[in-house]
PDB file of C-alpha atoms in Angstrom:
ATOM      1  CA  UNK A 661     -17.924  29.121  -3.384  1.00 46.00           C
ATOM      2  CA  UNK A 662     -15.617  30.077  -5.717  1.00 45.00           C
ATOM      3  CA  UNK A 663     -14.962  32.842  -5.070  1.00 42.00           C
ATOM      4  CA  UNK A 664     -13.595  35.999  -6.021  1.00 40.00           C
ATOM      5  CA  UNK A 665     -12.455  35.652  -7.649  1.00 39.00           C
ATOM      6  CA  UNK A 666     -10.936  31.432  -8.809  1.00 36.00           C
ATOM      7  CA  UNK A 667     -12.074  25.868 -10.634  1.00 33.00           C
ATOM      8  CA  UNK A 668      -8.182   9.468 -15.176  1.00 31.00           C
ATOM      9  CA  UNK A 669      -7.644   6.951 -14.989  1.00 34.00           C
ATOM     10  CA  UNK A 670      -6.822   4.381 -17.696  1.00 34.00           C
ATOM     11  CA  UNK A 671      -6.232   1.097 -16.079  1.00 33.00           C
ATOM     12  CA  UNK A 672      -6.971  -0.538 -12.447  1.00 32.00           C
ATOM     13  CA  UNK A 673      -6.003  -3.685 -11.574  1.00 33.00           C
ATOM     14  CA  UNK A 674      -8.584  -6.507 -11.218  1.00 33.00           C
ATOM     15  CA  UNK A 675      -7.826  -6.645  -7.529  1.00 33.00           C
ATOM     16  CA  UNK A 676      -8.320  -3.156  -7.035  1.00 35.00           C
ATOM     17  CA  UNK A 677     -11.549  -3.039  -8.998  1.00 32.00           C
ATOM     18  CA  UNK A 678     -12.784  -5.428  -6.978  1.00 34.00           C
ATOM     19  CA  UNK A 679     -12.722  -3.484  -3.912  1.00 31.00           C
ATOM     20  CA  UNK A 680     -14.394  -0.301  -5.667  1.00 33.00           C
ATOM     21  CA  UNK A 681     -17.467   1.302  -3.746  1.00 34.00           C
ATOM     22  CA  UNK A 682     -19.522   4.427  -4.486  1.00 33.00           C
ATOM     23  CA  UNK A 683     -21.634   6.703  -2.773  1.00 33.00           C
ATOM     24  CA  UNK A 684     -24.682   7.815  -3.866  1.00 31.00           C
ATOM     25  CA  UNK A 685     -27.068  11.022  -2.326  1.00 33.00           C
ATOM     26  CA  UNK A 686     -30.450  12.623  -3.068  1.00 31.00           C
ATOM     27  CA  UNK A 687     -29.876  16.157  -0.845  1.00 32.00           C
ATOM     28  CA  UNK A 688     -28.026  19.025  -1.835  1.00 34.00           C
ATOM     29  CA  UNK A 689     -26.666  19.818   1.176  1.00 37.00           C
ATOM     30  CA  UNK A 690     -23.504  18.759   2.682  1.00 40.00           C
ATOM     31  CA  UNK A 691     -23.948  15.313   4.096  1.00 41.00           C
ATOM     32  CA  UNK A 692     -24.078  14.600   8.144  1.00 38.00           C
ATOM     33  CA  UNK A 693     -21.296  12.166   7.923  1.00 41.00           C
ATOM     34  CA  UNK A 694     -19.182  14.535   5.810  1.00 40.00           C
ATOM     35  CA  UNK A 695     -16.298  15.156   7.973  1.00 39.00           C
ATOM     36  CA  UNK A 696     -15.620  11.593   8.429  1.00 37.00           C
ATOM     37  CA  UNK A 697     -16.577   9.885   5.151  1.00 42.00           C
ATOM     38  CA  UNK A 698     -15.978  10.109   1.447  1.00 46.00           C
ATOM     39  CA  UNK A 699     -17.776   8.650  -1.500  1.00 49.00           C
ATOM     40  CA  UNK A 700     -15.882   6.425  -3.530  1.00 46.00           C
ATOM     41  CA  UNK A 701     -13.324   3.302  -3.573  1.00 42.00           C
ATOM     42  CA  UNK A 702     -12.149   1.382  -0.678  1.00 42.00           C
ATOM     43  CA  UNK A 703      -9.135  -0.705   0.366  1.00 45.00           C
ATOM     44  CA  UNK A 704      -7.325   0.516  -2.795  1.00 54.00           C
ATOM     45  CA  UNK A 705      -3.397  -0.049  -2.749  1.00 82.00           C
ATOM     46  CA  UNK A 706      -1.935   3.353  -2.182  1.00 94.00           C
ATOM     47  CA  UNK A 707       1.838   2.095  -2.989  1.00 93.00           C
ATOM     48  CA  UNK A 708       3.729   5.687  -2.827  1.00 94.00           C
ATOM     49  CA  UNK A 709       4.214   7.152  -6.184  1.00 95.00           C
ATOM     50  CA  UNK A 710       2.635   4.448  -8.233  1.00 95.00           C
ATOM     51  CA  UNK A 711      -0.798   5.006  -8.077  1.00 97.00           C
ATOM     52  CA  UNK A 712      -3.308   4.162 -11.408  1.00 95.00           C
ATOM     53  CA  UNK A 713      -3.214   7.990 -12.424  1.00 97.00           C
ATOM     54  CA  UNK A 714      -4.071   9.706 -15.657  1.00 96.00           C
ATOM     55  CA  UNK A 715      -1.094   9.740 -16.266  1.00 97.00           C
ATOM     56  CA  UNK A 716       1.685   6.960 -14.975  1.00 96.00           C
ATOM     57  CA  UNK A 717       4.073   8.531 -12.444  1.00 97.00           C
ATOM     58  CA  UNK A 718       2.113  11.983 -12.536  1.00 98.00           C
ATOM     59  CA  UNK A 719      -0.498  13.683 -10.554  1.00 98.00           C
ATOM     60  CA  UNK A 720      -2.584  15.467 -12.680  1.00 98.00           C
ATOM     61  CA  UNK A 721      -4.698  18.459 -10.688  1.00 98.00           C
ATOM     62  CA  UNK A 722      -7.185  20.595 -11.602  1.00 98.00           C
ATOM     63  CA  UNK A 723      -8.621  23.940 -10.813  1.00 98.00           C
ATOM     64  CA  UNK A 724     -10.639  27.146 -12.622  1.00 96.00           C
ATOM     65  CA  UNK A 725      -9.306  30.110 -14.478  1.00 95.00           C
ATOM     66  CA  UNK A 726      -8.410  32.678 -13.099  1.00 93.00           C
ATOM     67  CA  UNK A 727      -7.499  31.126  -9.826  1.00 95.00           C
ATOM     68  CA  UNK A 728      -8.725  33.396  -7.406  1.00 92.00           C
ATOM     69  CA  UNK A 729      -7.019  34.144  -3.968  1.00 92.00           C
ATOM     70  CA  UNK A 730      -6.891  33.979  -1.672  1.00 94.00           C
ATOM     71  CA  UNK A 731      -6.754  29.817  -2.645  1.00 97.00           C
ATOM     72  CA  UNK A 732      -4.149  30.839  -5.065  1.00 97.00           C
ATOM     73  CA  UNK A 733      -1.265  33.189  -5.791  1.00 96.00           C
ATOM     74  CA  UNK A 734      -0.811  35.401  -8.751  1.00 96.00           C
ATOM     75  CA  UNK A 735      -2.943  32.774 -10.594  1.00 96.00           C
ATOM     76  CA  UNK A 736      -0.599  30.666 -10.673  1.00 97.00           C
ATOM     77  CA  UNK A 737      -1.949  27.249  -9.348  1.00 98.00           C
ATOM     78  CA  UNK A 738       2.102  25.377  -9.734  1.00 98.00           C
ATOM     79  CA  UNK A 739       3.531  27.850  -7.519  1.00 98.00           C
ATOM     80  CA  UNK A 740       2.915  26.082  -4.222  1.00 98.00           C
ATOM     81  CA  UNK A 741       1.084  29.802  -2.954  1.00 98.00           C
ATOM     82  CA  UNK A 742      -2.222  29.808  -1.563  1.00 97.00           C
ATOM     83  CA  UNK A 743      -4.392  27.511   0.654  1.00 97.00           C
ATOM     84  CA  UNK A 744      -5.319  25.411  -2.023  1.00 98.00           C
ATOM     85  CA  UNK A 745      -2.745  25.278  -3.982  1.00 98.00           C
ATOM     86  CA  UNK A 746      -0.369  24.580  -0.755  1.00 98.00           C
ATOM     87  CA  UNK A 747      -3.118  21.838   0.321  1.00 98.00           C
ATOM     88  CA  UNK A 748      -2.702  20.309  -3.671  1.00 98.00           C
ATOM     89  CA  UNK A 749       1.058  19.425  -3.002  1.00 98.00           C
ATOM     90  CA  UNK A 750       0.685  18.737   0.277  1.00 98.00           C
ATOM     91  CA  UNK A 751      -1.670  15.997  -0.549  1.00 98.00           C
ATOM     92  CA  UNK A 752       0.469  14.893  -3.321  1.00 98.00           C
ATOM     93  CA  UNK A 753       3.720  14.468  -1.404  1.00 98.00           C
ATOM     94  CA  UNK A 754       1.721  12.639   0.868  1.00 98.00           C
ATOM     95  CA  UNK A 755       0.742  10.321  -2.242  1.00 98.00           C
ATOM     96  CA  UNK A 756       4.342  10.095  -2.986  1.00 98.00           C
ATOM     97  CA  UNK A 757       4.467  12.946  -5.763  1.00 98.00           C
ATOM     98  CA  UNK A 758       7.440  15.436  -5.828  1.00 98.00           C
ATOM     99  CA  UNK A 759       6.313  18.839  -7.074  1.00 97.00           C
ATOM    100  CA  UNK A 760       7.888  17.876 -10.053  1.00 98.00           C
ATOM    101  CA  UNK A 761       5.238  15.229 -10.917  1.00 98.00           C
ATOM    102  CA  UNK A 762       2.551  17.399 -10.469  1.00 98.00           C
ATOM    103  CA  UNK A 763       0.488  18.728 -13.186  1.00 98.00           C
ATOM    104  CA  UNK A 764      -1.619  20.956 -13.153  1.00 98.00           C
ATOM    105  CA  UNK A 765      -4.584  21.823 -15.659  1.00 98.00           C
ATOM    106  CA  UNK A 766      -7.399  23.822 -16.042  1.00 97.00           C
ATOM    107  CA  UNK A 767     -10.945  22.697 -15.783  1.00 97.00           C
ATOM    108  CA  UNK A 768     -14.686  24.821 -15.536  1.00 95.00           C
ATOM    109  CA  UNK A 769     -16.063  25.047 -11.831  1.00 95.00           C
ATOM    110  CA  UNK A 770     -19.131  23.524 -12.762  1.00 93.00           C
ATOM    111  CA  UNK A 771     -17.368  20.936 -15.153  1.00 96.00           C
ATOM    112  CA  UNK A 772     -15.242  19.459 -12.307  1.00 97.00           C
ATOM    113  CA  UNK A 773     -18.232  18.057 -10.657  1.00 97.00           C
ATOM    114  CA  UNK A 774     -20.486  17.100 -13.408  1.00 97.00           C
ATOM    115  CA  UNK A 775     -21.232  13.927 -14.800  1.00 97.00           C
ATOM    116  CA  UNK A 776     -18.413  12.183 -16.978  1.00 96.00           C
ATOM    117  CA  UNK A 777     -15.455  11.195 -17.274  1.00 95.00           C
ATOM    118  CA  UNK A 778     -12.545  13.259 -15.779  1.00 97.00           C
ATOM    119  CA  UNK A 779      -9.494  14.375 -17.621  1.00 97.00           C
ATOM    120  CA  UNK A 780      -7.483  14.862 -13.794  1.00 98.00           C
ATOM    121  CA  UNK A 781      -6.643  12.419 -10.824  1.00 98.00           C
ATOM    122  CA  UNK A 782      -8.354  15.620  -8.787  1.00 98.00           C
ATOM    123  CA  UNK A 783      -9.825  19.098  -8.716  1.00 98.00           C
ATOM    124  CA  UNK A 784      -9.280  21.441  -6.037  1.00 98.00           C
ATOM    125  CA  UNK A 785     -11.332  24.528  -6.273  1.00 97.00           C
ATOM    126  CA  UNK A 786     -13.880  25.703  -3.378  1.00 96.00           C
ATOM    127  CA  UNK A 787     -16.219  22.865  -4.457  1.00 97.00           C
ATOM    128  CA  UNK A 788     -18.279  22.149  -1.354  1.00 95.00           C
ATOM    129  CA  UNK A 789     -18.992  18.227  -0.909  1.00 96.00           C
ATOM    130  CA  UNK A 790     -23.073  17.542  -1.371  1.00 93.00           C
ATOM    131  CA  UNK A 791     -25.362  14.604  -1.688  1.00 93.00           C
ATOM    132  CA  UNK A 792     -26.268  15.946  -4.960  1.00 94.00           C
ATOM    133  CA  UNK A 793     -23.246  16.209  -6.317  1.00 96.00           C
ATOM    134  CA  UNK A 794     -22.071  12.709  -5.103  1.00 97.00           C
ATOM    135  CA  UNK A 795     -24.433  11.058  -7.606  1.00 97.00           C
ATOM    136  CA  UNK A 796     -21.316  12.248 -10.060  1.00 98.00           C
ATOM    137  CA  UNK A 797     -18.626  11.783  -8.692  1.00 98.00           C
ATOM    138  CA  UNK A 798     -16.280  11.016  -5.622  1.00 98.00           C
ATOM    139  CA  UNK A 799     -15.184  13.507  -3.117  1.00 98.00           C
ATOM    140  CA  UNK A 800     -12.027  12.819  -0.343  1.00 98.00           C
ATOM    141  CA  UNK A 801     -12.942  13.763   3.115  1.00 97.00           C
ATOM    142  CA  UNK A 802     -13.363  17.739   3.897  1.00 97.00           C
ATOM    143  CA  UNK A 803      -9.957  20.066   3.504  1.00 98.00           C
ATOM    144  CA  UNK A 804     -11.911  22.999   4.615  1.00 96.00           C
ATOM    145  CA  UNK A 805     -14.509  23.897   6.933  1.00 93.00           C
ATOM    146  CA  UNK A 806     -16.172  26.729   5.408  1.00 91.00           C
ATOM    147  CA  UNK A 807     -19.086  29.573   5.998  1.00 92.00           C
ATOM    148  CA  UNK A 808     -20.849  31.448   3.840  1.00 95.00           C
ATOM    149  CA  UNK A 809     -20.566  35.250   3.565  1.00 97.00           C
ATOM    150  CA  UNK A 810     -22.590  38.686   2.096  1.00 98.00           C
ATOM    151  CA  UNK A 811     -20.686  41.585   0.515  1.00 98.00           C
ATOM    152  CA  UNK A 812     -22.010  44.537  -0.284  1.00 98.00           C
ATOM    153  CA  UNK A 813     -21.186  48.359  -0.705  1.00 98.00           C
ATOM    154  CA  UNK A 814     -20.154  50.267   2.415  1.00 97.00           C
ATOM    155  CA  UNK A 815     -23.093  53.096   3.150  1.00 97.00           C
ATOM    156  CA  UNK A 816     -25.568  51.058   1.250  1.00 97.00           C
ATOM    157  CA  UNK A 817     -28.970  49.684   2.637  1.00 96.00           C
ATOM    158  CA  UNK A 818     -27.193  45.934   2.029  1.00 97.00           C
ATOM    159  CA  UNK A 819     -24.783  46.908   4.504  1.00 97.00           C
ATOM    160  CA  UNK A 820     -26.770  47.719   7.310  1.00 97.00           C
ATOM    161  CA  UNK A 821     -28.392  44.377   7.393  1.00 97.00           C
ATOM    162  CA  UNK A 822     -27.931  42.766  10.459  1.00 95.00           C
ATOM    163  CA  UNK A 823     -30.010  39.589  10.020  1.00 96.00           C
ATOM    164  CA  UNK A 824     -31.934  37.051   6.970  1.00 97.00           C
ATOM    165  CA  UNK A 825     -35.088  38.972   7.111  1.00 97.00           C
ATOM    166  CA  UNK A 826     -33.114  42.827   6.094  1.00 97.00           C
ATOM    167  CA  UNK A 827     -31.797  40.913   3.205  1.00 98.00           C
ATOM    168  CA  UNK A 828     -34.976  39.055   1.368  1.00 97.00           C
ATOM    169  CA  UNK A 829     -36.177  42.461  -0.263  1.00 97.00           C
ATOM    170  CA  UNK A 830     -32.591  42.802  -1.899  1.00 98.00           C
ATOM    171  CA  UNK A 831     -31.124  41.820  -5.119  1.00 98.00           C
ATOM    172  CA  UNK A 832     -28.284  39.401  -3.923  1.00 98.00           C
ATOM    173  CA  UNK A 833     -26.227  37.602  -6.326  1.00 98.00           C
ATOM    174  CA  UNK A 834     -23.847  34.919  -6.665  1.00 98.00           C
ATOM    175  CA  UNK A 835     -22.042  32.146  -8.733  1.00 97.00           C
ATOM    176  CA  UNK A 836     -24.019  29.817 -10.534  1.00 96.00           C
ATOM    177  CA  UNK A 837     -23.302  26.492  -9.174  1.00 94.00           C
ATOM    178  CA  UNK A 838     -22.069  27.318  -5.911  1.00 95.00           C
ATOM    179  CA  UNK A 839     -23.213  26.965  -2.380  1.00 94.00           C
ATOM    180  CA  UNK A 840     -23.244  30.541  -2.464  1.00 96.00           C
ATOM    181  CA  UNK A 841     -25.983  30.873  -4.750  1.00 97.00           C
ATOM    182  CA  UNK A 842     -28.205  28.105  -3.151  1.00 95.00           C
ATOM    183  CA  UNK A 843     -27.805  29.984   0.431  1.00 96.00           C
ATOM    184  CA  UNK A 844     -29.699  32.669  -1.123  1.00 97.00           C
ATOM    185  CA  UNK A 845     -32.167  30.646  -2.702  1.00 96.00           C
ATOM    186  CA  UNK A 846     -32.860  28.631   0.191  1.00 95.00           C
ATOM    187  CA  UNK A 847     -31.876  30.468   3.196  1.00 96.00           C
ATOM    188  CA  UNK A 848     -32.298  34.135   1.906  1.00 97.00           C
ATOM    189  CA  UNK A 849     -35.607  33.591   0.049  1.00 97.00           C
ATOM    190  CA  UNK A 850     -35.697  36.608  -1.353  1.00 97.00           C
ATOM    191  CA  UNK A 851     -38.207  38.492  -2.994  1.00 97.00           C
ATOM    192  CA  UNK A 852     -36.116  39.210  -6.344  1.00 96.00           C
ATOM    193  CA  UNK A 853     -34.807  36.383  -8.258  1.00 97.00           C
ATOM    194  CA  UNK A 854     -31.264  36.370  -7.245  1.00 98.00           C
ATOM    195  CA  UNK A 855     -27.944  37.262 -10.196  1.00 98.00           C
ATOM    196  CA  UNK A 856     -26.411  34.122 -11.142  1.00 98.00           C
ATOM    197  CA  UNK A 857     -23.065  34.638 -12.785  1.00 97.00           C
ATOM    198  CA  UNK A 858     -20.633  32.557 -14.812  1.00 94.00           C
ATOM    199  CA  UNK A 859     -17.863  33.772 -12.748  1.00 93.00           C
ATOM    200  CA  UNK A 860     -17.010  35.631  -9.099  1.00 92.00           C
ATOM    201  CA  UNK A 861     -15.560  38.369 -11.011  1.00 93.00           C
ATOM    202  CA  UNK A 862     -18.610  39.277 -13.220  1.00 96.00           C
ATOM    203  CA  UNK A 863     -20.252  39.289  -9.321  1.00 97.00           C
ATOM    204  CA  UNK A 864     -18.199  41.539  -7.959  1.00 97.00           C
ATOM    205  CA  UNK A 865     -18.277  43.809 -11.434  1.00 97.00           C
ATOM    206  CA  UNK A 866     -22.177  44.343 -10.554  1.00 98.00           C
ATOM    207  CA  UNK A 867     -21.557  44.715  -6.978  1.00 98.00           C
ATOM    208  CA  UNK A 868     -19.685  47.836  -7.605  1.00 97.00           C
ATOM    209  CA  UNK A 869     -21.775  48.637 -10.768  1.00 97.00           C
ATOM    210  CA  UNK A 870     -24.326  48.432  -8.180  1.00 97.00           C
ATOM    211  CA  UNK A 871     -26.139  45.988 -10.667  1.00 98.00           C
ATOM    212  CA  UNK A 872     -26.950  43.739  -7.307  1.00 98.00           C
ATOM    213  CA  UNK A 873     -27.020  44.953  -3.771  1.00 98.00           C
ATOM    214  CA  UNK A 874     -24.909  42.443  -2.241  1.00 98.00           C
ATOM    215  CA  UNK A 875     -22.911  39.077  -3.120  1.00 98.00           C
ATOM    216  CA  UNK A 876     -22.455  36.101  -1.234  1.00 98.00           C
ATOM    217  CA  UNK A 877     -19.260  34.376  -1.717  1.00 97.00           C
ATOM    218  CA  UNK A 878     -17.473  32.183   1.000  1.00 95.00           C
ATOM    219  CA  UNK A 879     -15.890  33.786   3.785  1.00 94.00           C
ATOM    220  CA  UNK A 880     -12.328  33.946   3.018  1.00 94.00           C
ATOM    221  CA  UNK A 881     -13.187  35.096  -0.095  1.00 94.00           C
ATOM    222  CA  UNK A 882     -14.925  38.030   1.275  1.00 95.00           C
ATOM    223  CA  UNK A 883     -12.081  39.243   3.637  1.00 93.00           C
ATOM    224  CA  UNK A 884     -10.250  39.249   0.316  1.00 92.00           C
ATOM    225  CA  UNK A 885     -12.493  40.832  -1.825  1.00 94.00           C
ATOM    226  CA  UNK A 886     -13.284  43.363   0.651  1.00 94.00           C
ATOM    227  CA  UNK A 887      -9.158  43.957   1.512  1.00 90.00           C
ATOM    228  CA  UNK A 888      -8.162  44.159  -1.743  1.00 92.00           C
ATOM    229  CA  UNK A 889     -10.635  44.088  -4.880  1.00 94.00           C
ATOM    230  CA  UNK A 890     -13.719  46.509  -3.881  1.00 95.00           C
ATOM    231  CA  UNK A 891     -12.132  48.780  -1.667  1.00 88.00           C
ATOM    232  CA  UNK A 892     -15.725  50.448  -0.566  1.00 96.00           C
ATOM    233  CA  UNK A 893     -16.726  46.395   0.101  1.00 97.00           C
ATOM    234  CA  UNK A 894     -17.682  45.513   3.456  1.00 97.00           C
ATOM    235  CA  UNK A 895     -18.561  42.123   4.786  1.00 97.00           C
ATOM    236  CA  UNK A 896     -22.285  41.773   6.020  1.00 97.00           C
ATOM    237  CA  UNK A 897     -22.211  39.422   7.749  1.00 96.00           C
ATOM    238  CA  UNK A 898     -22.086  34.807   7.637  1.00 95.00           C
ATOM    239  CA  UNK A 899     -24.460  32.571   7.760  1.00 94.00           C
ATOM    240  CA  UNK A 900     -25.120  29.689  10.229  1.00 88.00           C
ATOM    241  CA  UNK A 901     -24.421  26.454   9.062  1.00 82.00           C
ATOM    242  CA  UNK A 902     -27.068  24.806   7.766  1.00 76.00           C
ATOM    243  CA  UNK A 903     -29.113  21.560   9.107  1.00 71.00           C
ATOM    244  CA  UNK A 904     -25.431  21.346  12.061  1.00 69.00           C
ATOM    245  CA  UNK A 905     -23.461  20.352   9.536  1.00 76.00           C
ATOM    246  CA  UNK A 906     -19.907  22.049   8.881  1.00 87.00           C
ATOM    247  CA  UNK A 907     -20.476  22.906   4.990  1.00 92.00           C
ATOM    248  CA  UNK A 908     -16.896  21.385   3.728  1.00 96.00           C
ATOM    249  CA  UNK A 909     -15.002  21.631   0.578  1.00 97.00           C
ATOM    250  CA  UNK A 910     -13.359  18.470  -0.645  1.00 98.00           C
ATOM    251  CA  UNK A 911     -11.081  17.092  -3.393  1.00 98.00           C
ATOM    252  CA  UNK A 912     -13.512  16.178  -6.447  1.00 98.00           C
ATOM    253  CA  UNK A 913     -12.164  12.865  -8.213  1.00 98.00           C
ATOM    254  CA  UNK A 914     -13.826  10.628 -11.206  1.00 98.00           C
ATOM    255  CA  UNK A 915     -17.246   8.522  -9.595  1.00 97.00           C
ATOM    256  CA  UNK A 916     -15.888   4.890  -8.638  1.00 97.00           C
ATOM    257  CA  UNK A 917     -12.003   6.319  -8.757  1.00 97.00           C
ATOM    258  CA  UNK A 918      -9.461   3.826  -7.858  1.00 96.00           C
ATOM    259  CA  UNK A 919      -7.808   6.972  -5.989  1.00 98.00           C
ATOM    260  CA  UNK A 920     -10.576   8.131  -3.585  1.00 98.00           C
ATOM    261  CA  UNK A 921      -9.443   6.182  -0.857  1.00 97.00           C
ATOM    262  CA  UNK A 922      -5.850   7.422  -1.492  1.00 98.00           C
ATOM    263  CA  UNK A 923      -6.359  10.860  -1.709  1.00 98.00           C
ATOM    264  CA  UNK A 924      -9.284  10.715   1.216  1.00 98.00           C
ATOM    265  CA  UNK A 925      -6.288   9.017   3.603  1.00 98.00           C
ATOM    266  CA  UNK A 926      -4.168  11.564   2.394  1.00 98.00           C
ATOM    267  CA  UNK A 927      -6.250  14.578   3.220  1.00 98.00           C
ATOM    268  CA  UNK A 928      -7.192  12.524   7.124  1.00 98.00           C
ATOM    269  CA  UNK A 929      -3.560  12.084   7.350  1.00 98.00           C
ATOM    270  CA  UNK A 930      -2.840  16.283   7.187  1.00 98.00           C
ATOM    271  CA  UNK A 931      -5.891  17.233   9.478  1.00 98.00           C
ATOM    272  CA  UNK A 932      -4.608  14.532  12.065  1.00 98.00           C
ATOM    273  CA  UNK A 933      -0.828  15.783  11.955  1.00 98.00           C
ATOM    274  CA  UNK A 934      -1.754  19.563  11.995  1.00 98.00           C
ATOM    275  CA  UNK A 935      -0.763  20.227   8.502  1.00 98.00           C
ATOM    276  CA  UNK A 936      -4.343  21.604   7.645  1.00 97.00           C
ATOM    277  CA  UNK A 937      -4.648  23.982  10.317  1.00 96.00           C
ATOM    278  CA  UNK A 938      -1.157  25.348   9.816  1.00 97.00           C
ATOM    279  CA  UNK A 939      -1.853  25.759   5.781  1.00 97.00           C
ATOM    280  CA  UNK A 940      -5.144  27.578   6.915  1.00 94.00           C
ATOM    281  CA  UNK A 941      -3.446  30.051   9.408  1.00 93.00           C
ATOM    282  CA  UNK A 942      -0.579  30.875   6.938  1.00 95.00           C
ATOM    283  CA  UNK A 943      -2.984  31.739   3.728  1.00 95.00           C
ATOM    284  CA  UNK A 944      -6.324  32.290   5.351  1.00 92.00           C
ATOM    285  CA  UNK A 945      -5.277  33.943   8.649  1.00 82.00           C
ATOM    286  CA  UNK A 946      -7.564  37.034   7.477  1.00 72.00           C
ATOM    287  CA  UNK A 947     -10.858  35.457   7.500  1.00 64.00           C
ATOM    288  CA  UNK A 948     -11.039  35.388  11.531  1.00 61.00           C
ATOM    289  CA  UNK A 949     -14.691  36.455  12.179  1.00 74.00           C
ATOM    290  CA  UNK A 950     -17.750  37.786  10.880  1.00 87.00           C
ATOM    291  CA  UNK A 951     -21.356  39.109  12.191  1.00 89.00           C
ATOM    292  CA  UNK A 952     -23.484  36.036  12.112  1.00 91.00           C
ATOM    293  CA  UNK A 953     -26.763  36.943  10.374  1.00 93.00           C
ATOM    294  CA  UNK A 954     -29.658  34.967  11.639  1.00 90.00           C
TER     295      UNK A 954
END
């Protein structure tokens, strides 16, 4: 999801354009293939440093505002803190892009991955790869296997829920958009229309206004939130993944992109050598374990 808190191309050569593919989906669930396969081009040339980005000899990335941790630092997306933001630039050295060339700018959540074109080679920010979304645009493989995750007020009825069924008479609420939202929608099922909000922070604001009796937000989000945002937070609980297949968030990128097989090889490239799970231990360490709520 988002979470707490915080989400191009002007020319291709003929050859290249040639080679373009791009995926197209009808679920809104994570695809079963999607920790092998991204949508978008194949066989592009990825000649270090000289790809057909926004802008030549830049990388320009994009993410929310405020960028929440803990995917970010300070919300400051350039700084190289975070999992995200350290996944960003390790993607684009492995493009052949010094910090340096990076740029970084600010883009909507729910803009990143709707239809039109993009103003950034790619976002980064929590946004889990789906059939659905595919039908506007690329994704690279998945950076980030992720579980879903309910919040709610230490004492409260919320947080004595210990399975699906203890939380459908609730009012749960989440990010419009996100994963997070749909888990309670199609999961929960509860008996109150869930709280959609524009942002994680107006979430968490009726959380402790006790507007909503619990939020669901991913899971390292929730450690966070819980650590160090709503200090009377507790985590509920996660959910299974749904349908057996790892929910994953993945680079979003223009439909058709001339970079998607780039930027997918890129992201293989740091699972295979370790660099993922090392990036994941150093910023996300926290978010070990939760209650699974069934």
């Amino acid at each position: 999801m988002h979470p707490a808190p915080r989400v191009l191309r002007r020319a291709v050569a003929a050859a290249s354009m040639a080679l373009l593919a791009t995926a197209a989906g009808c679920a809104p669930q994570p695809d079963d293939d999607a920790n092998t396969k991204a949508s978008g081009s194949t066989g592009t040339s990825c000649a270090q440093g000289k790809l057909a980005t926004k802008t030549s000899g830049k990388l320009t990335i994009a993410t929310d505002e405020p960028a929440y941790e803990p995917w970010f630092k300070d919300d400051k997306p350039a700084n190289g803190k975070g999992f995200e933001s350290a996944v960003a630039y390790a993607v684009a050295k492995r493009l052949g892009y010094a910090k340096s060339a990076v740029v970084w700018q600010s883009v909507p959540f729910n803009k990143a991955f709707a239809p039109g074109e993009k103003t950034f080679d790619f976002d980064i920010n929590q946004v889990s790869i789906s059939a659905e979304r595919k039908k506007a645009v690329d994704f690279s493989s998945g950076y980030y296997d992720v579980r879903q995750a309910v919040v709610a007020l230490k004492g409260s009825k919320a947080a004595k829920a210990t399975g699906i069924a203890d939380l459908k008479g609730l009012k749960l609420g989440a990010q419009v958009g996100t994963t997070s939202l749909n888990y309670i929608q199609d999961v929960v099922k509860p008996t109150q229309e869930a709280a959609a909000y524009a942002k994680n922070d107006q979430a968490k604001s009726a959380l402790e206004n006790k507007q909503v009796d619990a939020i669901v937000v991913d899971l390292p989000t929730a450690f966070y939130i819980t650590a160090a945002e709503v200090t009377d937070g507790t985590i509920v609980g996660q959910f299974e993944n749904q349908g057996g297949t790892p929910e994953q968030f993945g680079l979003v990128l223009d439909k058709g992109s001339a970079l998607t097989s780039c930027v997918t090889g890129a992201v293989d490239a740091l699972r295979k050598d370790g660099t993922l799970a090392k990036l994941e231990q150093e910023w996300l360490s926290d978010a070990v374990d939760a209650p699974v709520l069934k």
